[in-house]
Every structure is written in C-alpha cells, then in structure tokens.
XYZ file of C-alpha atoms in Angstrom:
385
model
C 52.365 -20.220 -85.374
C 54.291 -20.051 -88.610
C 57.487 -21.552 -89.908
C 60.242 -20.056 -92.015
C 61.102 -22.831 -94.436
C 61.776 -23.129 -98.190
C 59.612 -20.672 -100.068
C 59.155 -22.720 -103.234
C 55.674 -24.298 -103.121
C 55.926 -28.082 -102.941
C 53.808 -28.567 -106.047
C 56.274 -26.594 -108.245
C 59.089 -27.216 -109.796
C 86.297 -43.443 -90.729
C 87.163 -40.945 -88.709
C 90.708 -40.232 -87.517
C 91.248 -39.275 -83.913
C 89.241 -36.102 -83.455
C 92.040 -34.262 -81.627
C 94.108 -34.374 -84.865
C 91.355 -33.115 -87.163
C 91.533 -29.642 -88.684
C 89.193 -26.777 -87.959
C 85.843 -27.095 -89.602
C 84.964 -23.861 -91.349
C 85.034 -23.679 -95.150
C 88.246 -21.738 -94.913
C 89.879 -24.309 -92.646
C 88.457 -27.707 -93.471
C 90.465 -28.150 -96.641
C 93.343 -29.229 -94.495
C 95.958 -27.357 -96.574
C 97.453 -28.054 -99.966
C 99.463 -30.933 -98.607
C 96.337 -33.034 -98.085
C 95.730 -35.657 -100.772
C 92.991 -34.758 -103.198
C 90.968 -37.854 -102.362
C 90.975 -37.109 -98.623
C 89.966 -33.561 -99.410
C 87.027 -34.762 -101.502
C 85.872 -37.040 -98.707
C 85.763 -34.117 -96.308
C 84.502 -31.448 -98.623
C 82.232 -33.280 -101.050
C 78.455 -32.801 -101.040
C 77.729 -33.061 -97.307
C 79.803 -29.951 -96.580
C 78.160 -28.008 -99.380
C 74.752 -29.669 -99.105
C 71.954 -27.228 -99.703
C 69.595 -28.017 -96.845
C 66.857 -25.781 -98.265
C 66.994 -27.667 -101.550
C 66.779 -31.002 -99.768
C 63.785 -29.931 -97.705
C 62.065 -28.329 -100.697
C 62.468 -31.477 -102.745
C 61.033 -33.592 -99.914
C 57.952 -31.353 -99.768
C 57.588 -31.508 -103.546
C 57.715 -35.338 -103.428
C 55.144 -35.416 -100.604
C 52.766 -33.088 -102.507
C 53.214 -35.073 -105.703
C 52.456 -38.385 -103.943
C 49.404 -36.903 -102.272
C 48.140 -35.447 -105.585
C 48.454 -38.897 -107.178
C 46.755 -40.640 -104.249
C 43.662 -38.483 -103.807
C 41.956 -39.260 -107.138
C 42.334 -43.024 -106.474
C 40.450 -42.984 -103.172
C 36.894 -44.349 -103.062
C 33.900 -42.328 -101.874
C 33.774 -42.355 -98.074
C 37.572 -42.480 -97.670
C 39.216 -40.234 -95.115
C 42.776 -38.865 -95.039
C 44.297 -37.394 -91.883
C 47.605 -35.454 -92.021
C 49.120 -34.593 -88.677
C 52.321 -32.935 -87.399
C 53.640 -35.593 -85.039
C 53.417 -34.053 -81.533
C 55.923 -36.575 -80.164
C 58.619 -34.956 -82.346
C 57.413 -31.376 -82.290
C 57.084 -31.185 -78.514
C 53.692 -29.514 -78.882
C 52.136 -31.712 -76.177
C 48.362 -31.593 -76.407
C 48.435 -29.274 -79.440
C 47.678 -31.362 -82.531
C 48.087 -29.606 -85.869
C 46.167 -31.659 -88.375
C 44.213 -31.565 -91.630
C 41.444 -34.014 -92.479
C 40.201 -34.680 -96.033
C 36.961 -36.518 -96.803
C 36.242 -37.971 -100.220
C 32.617 -37.901 -101.434
C 30.818 -39.069 -104.534
C 31.833 -37.730 -107.936
C 35.321 -36.870 -106.722
C 34.257 -34.136 -104.317
C 36.756 -33.340 -101.553
C 36.127 -31.634 -98.225
C 39.184 -30.539 -96.248
C 39.147 -29.299 -92.641
C 42.145 -27.803 -90.872
C 42.424 -27.304 -87.138
C 41.754 -23.766 -85.894
C 42.367 -21.982 -82.601
C 39.292 -23.492 -80.975
C 41.019 -26.844 -81.145
C 44.413 -25.648 -79.918
C 45.487 -24.984 -76.279
C 46.808 -21.647 -75.050
C 50.356 -21.016 -76.165
C 49.941 -22.972 -79.420
C 47.198 -21.010 -81.145
C 47.639 -19.358 -84.482
C 48.439 -15.643 -84.316
C 46.630 -13.079 -86.424
C 49.255 -13.238 -89.193
C 48.979 -17.053 -89.359
C 45.183 -16.848 -89.650
C 45.649 -14.340 -92.451
C 48.043 -16.788 -94.151
C 45.411 -19.538 -93.936
C 42.831 -17.302 -95.646
C 45.385 -16.187 -98.261
C 46.088 -19.797 -99.103
C 42.397 -20.397 -99.789
C 40.970 -21.677 -96.540
C 37.553 -20.401 -95.441
C 37.568 -19.217 -91.777
C 36.011 -21.559 -89.201
C 32.245 -21.798 -89.456
C 31.939 -20.208 -92.922
C 31.508 -23.438 -94.879
C 28.601 -25.651 -93.975
C 29.710 -28.318 -91.497
C 33.159 -26.820 -90.920
C 32.390 -25.880 -87.269
C 35.540 -24.781 -85.514
C 37.791 -25.804 -88.431
C 39.092 -23.926 -91.426
C 37.267 -25.288 -94.459
C 37.995 -26.009 -98.084
C 35.683 -27.695 -100.604
C 37.026 -28.818 -103.986
C 37.287 -31.863 -106.290
C 39.936 -34.426 -107.150
C 40.298 -32.658 -110.496
C 42.184 -30.021 -108.511
C 44.265 -32.534 -106.598
C 47.599 -31.033 -107.715
C 46.751 -27.540 -106.550
C 45.078 -28.789 -103.340
C 48.049 -31.022 -102.453
C 50.388 -28.059 -102.764
C 48.035 -25.932 -100.639
C 47.822 -28.642 -97.930
C 51.593 -29.040 -97.932
C 52.128 -25.293 -97.577
C 49.644 -25.195 -94.723
C 51.487 -27.925 -92.855
C 54.882 -26.405 -93.603
C 54.417 -22.644 -93.492
C 51.575 -22.251 -91.009
C 51.680 -25.313 -88.748
C 55.489 -25.342 -88.767
C 56.371 -28.854 -89.977
C 60.069 -28.579 -90.901
C 60.055 -31.652 -93.175
C 57.378 -34.153 -94.321
C 59.205 -36.845 -92.362
C 57.639 -35.190 -89.261
C 54.139 -35.853 -90.565
C 51.948 -38.823 -89.735
C 49.170 -39.803 -92.130
C 46.212 -42.077 -91.892
C 44.038 -43.235 -94.837
C 40.953 -45.421 -94.271
C 37.661 -46.229 -95.921
C 34.142 -45.419 -94.779
C 34.183 -48.367 -92.351
C 37.434 -47.192 -90.761
C 39.490 -49.974 -92.361
C 42.948 -48.955 -93.593
C 43.253 -48.665 -97.362
C 46.259 -50.094 -99.235
C 49.285 -48.090 -98.102
C 50.954 -46.014 -100.774
C 53.852 -43.950 -99.326
C 53.367 -40.189 -99.194
C 57.012 -39.218 -99.555
C 58.870 -39.349 -96.266
C 55.697 -38.967 -94.171
C 54.982 -41.913 -91.841
C 51.833 -44.001 -92.097
C 49.897 -44.352 -88.835
C 49.223 -47.978 -89.815
C 52.810 -48.787 -90.585
C 56.475 -48.181 -89.738
C 58.576 -45.189 -90.615
C 60.621 -43.809 -87.723
C 63.507 -44.987 -85.561
C 62.593 -45.831 -81.969
C 65.442 -46.404 -79.564
C 63.636 -49.258 -77.868
C 63.397 -51.034 -81.230
C 67.115 -50.781 -82.051
C 68.121 -54.011 -80.366
C 65.500 -55.978 -82.248
C 66.397 -54.224 -85.491
C 70.065 -54.960 -84.924
C 69.412 -58.693 -84.613
C 67.406 -58.634 -87.829
C 69.990 -56.556 -89.675
C 72.868 -58.778 -88.575
C 70.886 -61.822 -89.712
C 70.257 -60.209 -93.071
C 73.948 -59.280 -93.343
C 74.971 -62.874 -92.664
C 72.582 -64.140 -95.291
C 74.021 -61.750 -97.839
C 77.542 -62.845 -96.947
C 78.972 -59.617 -98.280
C 77.796 -60.390 -101.794
C 75.642 -57.283 -102.159
C 77.123 -53.881 -102.824
C 77.648 -51.552 -99.895
C 74.710 -49.395 -100.965
C 72.311 -52.330 -100.873
C 73.581 -53.444 -97.478
C 73.059 -49.951 -96.077
C 69.531 -49.851 -97.496
C 68.839 -53.194 -95.878
C 70.001 -51.960 -92.481
C 68.097 -48.684 -92.674
C 64.908 -50.352 -93.895
C 65.213 -52.822 -91.007
C 65.564 -49.952 -88.556
C 62.461 -48.306 -90.029
C 60.668 -51.654 -90.309
C 59.971 -50.908 -93.909
C 60.905 -52.240 -97.344
C 64.206 -51.097 -98.834
C 62.369 -50.184 -102.057
C 60.284 -47.681 -100.097
C 63.135 -45.753 -98.606
C 63.130 -42.065 -99.521
C 66.254 -41.074 -101.428
C 66.731 -37.463 -102.500
C 68.442 -36.078 -105.611
C 71.842 -36.226 -103.866
C 71.382 -39.969 -103.339
C 70.936 -39.524 -99.588
C 68.536 -41.668 -97.600
C 66.258 -39.515 -95.442
C 65.544 -40.685 -91.887
C 63.600 -39.069 -89.117
C 65.060 -40.082 -85.749
C 63.221 -38.480 -82.852
C 63.312 -34.727 -83.408
C 66.339 -34.938 -85.710
C 66.461 -35.162 -89.472
C 69.283 -37.562 -90.437
C 70.728 -38.164 -93.889
C 72.702 -41.306 -94.858
C 75.006 -41.222 -97.870
C 77.024 -44.117 -99.301
C 80.411 -43.548 -100.961
C 82.154 -46.115 -103.158
C 85.742 -44.884 -103.261
C 86.802 -45.363 -100.582
C 83.876 -47.407 -99.174
C 82.333 -45.134 -96.564
C 78.886 -44.368 -95.115
C 78.374 -40.780 -94.008
C 75.623 -40.100 -91.438
C 74.959 -36.360 -91.148
C 72.313 -34.056 -89.744
C 71.585 -30.310 -89.736
C 72.081 -28.920 -86.225
C 71.461 -25.205 -86.823
C 70.307 -23.219 -89.834
C 70.334 -19.545 -90.786
C 73.418 -18.972 -88.683
C 76.054 -16.348 -89.597
C 79.421 -18.012 -90.319
C 81.999 -16.198 -88.172
C 85.484 -16.977 -87.008
C 84.132 -17.397 -83.492
C 81.672 -20.013 -84.752
C 84.435 -21.946 -86.583
C 86.588 -21.947 -83.457
C 83.672 -23.234 -81.394
C 82.911 -25.987 -83.852
C 86.575 -26.976 -83.947
C 86.648 -27.190 -80.138
C 83.531 -29.333 -80.039
C 84.873 -31.561 -82.797
C 88.081 -32.157 -80.898
C 86.054 -33.475 -77.979
C 84.235 -36.010 -80.142
C 85.772 -39.493 -80.322
C 84.649 -39.737 -83.960
C 82.804 -37.435 -86.297
C 82.917 -33.697 -86.800
C 80.931 -30.461 -86.796
C 81.235 -28.000 -89.655
C 79.502 -25.004 -91.153
C 78.513 -24.874 -94.804
C 76.799 -21.746 -96.119
C 74.473 -20.840 -93.242
C 73.983 -24.358 -91.796
C 75.904 -26.141 -89.069
C 76.102 -29.904 -89.734
C 77.129 -32.866 -87.612
C 78.680 -35.837 -89.395
C 79.761 -39.308 -88.323
C 81.520 -41.644 -90.770
C 81.024 -45.417 -90.812
C 83.560 -47.681 -92.430
C 82.262 -49.332 -95.567
C 84.941 -51.971 -95.760
C 83.876 -54.936 -93.546
C 80.655 -53.034 -92.992
C 78.979 -53.711 -89.649
C 75.230 -52.948 -89.212
C 75.702 -52.065 -85.550
C 78.076 -49.243 -86.475
C 75.506 -47.605 -88.700
C 72.730 -47.982 -86.139
C 74.855 -46.488 -83.415
C 75.842 -43.620 -85.698
C 72.148 -42.759 -86.275
C 71.475 -43.056 -82.539
C 74.442 -40.843 -81.610
C 73.496 -38.330 -84.308
C 70.057 -37.964 -82.746
C 71.574 -37.223 -79.336
C 74.093 -34.782 -80.849
C 71.392 -32.818 -82.629
C 69.227 -32.637 -79.494
C 72.121 -31.539 -77.317
C 74.043 -29.195 -79.540
C 71.231 -27.298 -81.208
C 70.222 -25.635 -77.926
C 73.797 -24.851 -76.947
C 74.819 -23.390 -80.284
C 71.540 -21.554 -80.775
C 71.962 -19.816 -77.430
C 75.447 -18.664 -78.329
C 75.245 -17.976 -82.079
C 71.537 -17.535 -82.829
C 70.146 -18.991 -86.037
C 67.397 -21.560 -86.080
C 67.176 -25.120 -84.841
C 65.916 -27.479 -87.558
C 62.789 -28.059 -85.494
C 62.563 -25.182 -83.003
C 59.214 -23.404 -82.654
C 60.722 -20.616 -80.627
C 63.380 -19.655 -83.211
C 61.112 -18.153 -85.831
C 62.339 -14.857 -87.147
C 60.034 -11.886 -87.039
C 57.673 -11.446 -89.976
C 59.646 -8.441 -91.112
C 62.929 -10.362 -91.234
C 61.904 -13.471 -93.145
C 61.013 -13.359 -96.791
C 59.711 -16.919 -96.900
C 56.118 -16.230 -95.983
C 52.928 -17.661 -97.366
C 51.237 -14.363 -98.102
C 54.360 -12.875 -99.696
C 54.421 -15.125 -102.749
C 50.778 -15.803 -103.480
C-alpha cells in the first residue's frame, strides 16, 4: 500500500440561485467581461486557484516540525503512538500505526506495523516494503525486540530527521492523505497522558479534533450561546474561529491555519477548508473532491450541470483538482449556517468523488483504490532519496 501525495519531504522546506450561475471551468467561470471586478474576485480568488499539493505539503511540514519539537521534551518511559484513523480510511481491521518509545539518555525506539499485523487485502506490497527499507527502517525481526514490526533505533538528537522519516512513512507508504487523518497518543511509563501539545492537524486520542455529526446539535447550542455573548462585537474571523473550535471541541488558538489563511478541518473522510473574506463579508467552505483529473470540456460541462442542481454552492476545476464550495454570508453571521455548510460539504465529497472518479478518472482525496501505477507516478519514496 502506497500513496501518491506531495513529494516534498515534510521536514524540508452567498450564493445566487444555482440555475443562474455560469459554467465552472477556468475558461467559463469568469462570467464574462461584464461582471464587476469584485464579483469576479470573489469567484476566482484563491479557492479556485488553490494549490492543493502545496496545502497538503505544508500540513505535513507542520506536523513533522511539531513532532520534532515534541520528542526531545518527552521523559524516559514515554510512548508515542501515531495511527492512520481507520474510521476515516475505511481500512476496517487494518491499523497502520507507528509506535515510538523514549528511553534514558534520549534514546528512541520506533516500531512500524508490518504485514504480519495486517489482514489480507491491506498488506504492503513488495514495492512498499522496499520503500520502508529505503527510508531507513530495518525489516521485521532484524532489530532486537522488533518482532513482527519494522524497526528503527535512534536518539532525540536526530528528532528532525526522524520526524520527517515517520511523516513520510505515514504519508507515502501507509497512505495518509493529510495529517488531519492521523490520531496520536502520548503517555508516560504509567500510561497516564502527558500534557497535550498539538501535532499540527493530527488529532489527539485524549482530546477533540474532528467533527462528529452526532455532536453538531450540542456544538450548535454552544456556538449560538458564544455568539450571543459576543453580541457581534468580534470581527467575523474571530466569530468563525469560535464556531469552528466549538465544533471541534478545541480552543480557537489551537486551530490549524495554513499559509493561505484557511482553517483546516477533517470532517469524516473529507478534508474541508474554511476561509474568511472581509470585503464583502463572506465565509467560504470548500473541499477537494477529485485530484489529478484532466480538465476537459466534458468535465466542465458535467460540473456545470451538477452545480445547477445545487441550491447553493458550486463545483469547479482548478488546475487538476475538482473543488466543491459553499458560501456562508458574513453579514449577520449565523453559526448554524457554517455548521450546516461543513456538514453538507462532507456529504458532497463522499457522494461526488465516486461518481466523478468513475466517469473522469483522477484520484479521490482519500481513495486507496485510485493509486496510479508505480511507473506513472513520480512522487515515490524511493525515487527521491
């Protein structure tokens, strides 16, 4: 099992009626010269030209950086577990995980799951095993005490390099599309959780970090209460951060914001981005539906047809990525509208990625069966070591 995602190692550097909306390809979405410049910028600004690969790469870099900073601070006997969340990946009983034990004098012992711990249909193929060895993992049983796991012994002095290696293992070999799909656990020798320091967009096993539909009602009540307390005094951006942090049951200061200013949210198996605009006040909720797809006239026509059926929001293609977007009015901002937009976006991504992938190919953001052949994809672990 391997994944074709950004090749750069992590450690390195309100909607009008949909029936009246224009077609959604880059050549059509401008709406013609008669459209006001401001309207054009709303439709064509960063979301339409967002570089998904750059966003994902930055998220992995932040995860690796946070992990590199955290490892040297852990006491002897501490244990770190990094796991690709099976509830999002749909891998069932297959658990792709890496465990790191901290010993005296800063010694680290990492163990990564091998084929003996994976069920049929989810085991690493020969090329993936070769990738593991190329990254620096010793095959199962080679290091003392590694048993059926890949092994790696090092020290906290190498935490930067090791964090990049662990990130690339999770991303390129185990197939995590984004660190938001990782769950981590950090505890001491007695099994007690250690003070939680966020590892990028990854979710702590001991804390919050993802949107659960059954929690939305409760979160809505809390968000509305917070909105009433603020009495519209806070800027739109702060109100949006309050709502999102309430949905994630986290602190607004701990929300992950990328270089484009977008808040990163994992909702089910979808990766959702939330962007706040000041002029005019608007909140854009958008998500990648399909990547590595060839932009064709037939694709633009299909996206236009699907957009016309949506009561609000749109589908468009930018570069080689199909995006879904739902706007939320910023004036007289209502928390329920933002929460519903995130909820609808999750359903859209789950429904449309299969349909569009079957018709136009490409890759779903989190689709294990969409991987290109090793000869077609240049973003491979062994190719840039």
